[in-house]
Short mmCIF file of C-alpha atoms in Angstrom, two decimals:
data_model
loop_
_atom_site.label_atom_id
_atom_site.label_comp_id
_atom_site.label_asym_id
_atom_site.label_seq_id
_atom_site.Cartn_x
_atom_site.Cartn_y
_atom_site.Cartn_z
CA ASP A 1 -9.72 -1.04 9.87
CA SER A 2 -9.05 -1.41 6.13
CA PRO A 3 -6.21 -3.69 4.96
CA TRP A 4 -4.92 -0.89 2.70
CA ASP A 5 -4.60 2.01 5.15
CA SER A 6 -0.99 3.00 4.51
CA TYR A 7 0.66 0.85 1.87
CA ALA A 8 2.30 2.37 -1.18
CA LYS A 9 5.76 0.82 -1.47
CA GLN A 10 7.51 0.71 -4.82
CA PRO A 11 11.10 -0.15 -5.78
CA ASP A 12 13.64 2.55 -4.91
CA LEU A 13 14.00 3.52 -8.58
CA VAL A 14 10.32 4.49 -8.83
CA TYR A 15 8.78 7.69 -7.49
CA PHE A 16 5.08 7.31 -6.85
CA SER A 17 2.79 9.73 -5.07
CA HIS A 18 -0.86 8.95 -4.42
CA LYS A 19 -1.36 12.69 -3.85
CA VAL A 20 -0.12 13.56 -7.35
CA VAL A 21 -2.19 10.83 -8.99
CA MET A 22 -5.37 11.57 -7.05
CA THR A 23 -5.27 15.35 -7.62
CA ALA A 24 -4.49 15.35 -11.38
CA GLN A 25 -7.30 17.08 -13.25
CA PHE A 26 -8.51 17.49 -16.80
CA GLU A 27 -8.74 21.08 -18.08
CA ASP A 28 -12.44 21.19 -17.12
CA GLY A 29 -11.63 20.34 -13.50
CA ARG A 30 -12.69 16.68 -13.51
CA LEU A 31 -10.31 14.38 -11.69
CA LYS A 32 -8.29 12.10 -13.99
CA SER A 33 -8.11 9.21 -11.54
CA ARG A 34 -10.07 7.54 -8.80
CA CYS A 35 -8.97 4.76 -6.45
CA ALA A 36 -10.78 2.21 -8.63
CA SER A 37 -8.68 3.25 -11.65
CA CYS A 38 -5.78 1.18 -10.31
CA HIS A 39 -7.27 -0.91 -7.54
CA GLY A 40 -10.66 -1.91 -8.94
CA ASP A 41 -13.90 -1.50 -7.02
CA LYS A 42 -12.86 -1.97 -3.39
CA ALA A 43 -15.74 -0.14 -1.70
CA ASP A 44 -17.27 -3.34 -0.37
CA SER A 45 -14.05 -5.36 -0.21
CA VAL A 46 -12.91 -7.24 2.85
CA ASN A 47 -9.44 -8.23 1.62
CA GLY A 48 -6.32 -6.56 0.25
CA GLU A 49 -6.42 -8.11 -3.23
CA LYS A 50 -5.24 -5.59 -5.89
CA ILE A 51 -4.21 -3.18 -3.14
CA LYS A 52 -0.79 -4.37 -2.09
CA GLY A 53 2.01 -5.23 -4.46
CA LYS A 54 3.94 -3.60 -7.21
CA MET A 55 2.38 -2.35 -10.42
CA LEU A 56 4.11 -3.43 -13.60
CA MET A 57 5.53 -0.47 -15.51
CA GLY A 58 3.44 -1.29 -18.58
CA LYS A 59 0.22 -0.84 -16.61
CA CYS A 60 1.38 2.56 -15.38
CA MET A 61 2.35 3.61 -18.90
CA ASP A 62 -0.98 2.44 -20.36
CA CYS A 63 -2.82 4.57 -17.82
CA HIS A 64 -0.56 7.58 -18.48
CA THR A 65 -1.28 7.24 -22.20
CA ALA A 66 -5.04 6.93 -21.67
CA LEU A 67 -5.10 10.01 -19.43
CA ASN A 68 -2.69 12.05 -21.57
CA ILE A 69 0.01 12.10 -18.86
CA SER A 70 3.64 12.11 -19.93
CA ASN A 71 5.46 8.78 -20.11
CA ALA A 72 8.86 10.51 -19.96
CA CYS A 73 11.19 8.53 -17.71
CA ALA A 74 11.75 11.42 -15.26
CA VAL A 75 8.02 11.61 -14.42
CA CYS A 76 8.31 8.46 -12.30
CA HIS A 77 12.03 7.75 -12.09
CA ASP A 78 14.88 9.75 -10.53
#
């Protein structure tokens, strides 16, 4: 059993959906993100390092910028 099976908790003011992130595509159909994009290479991992915990907003915004995803507040915040 993996240590990261069902953990995706963020502060109440943040909306985060793994489904939205993992299904975002470029115009040619390639996926914009993979698990390793945020969590590093965990394929052979035996611990939860870089899996659990909160992402700092700056890291999210850097990724949005790199992948041409909007950084408008309402994308992630209610």
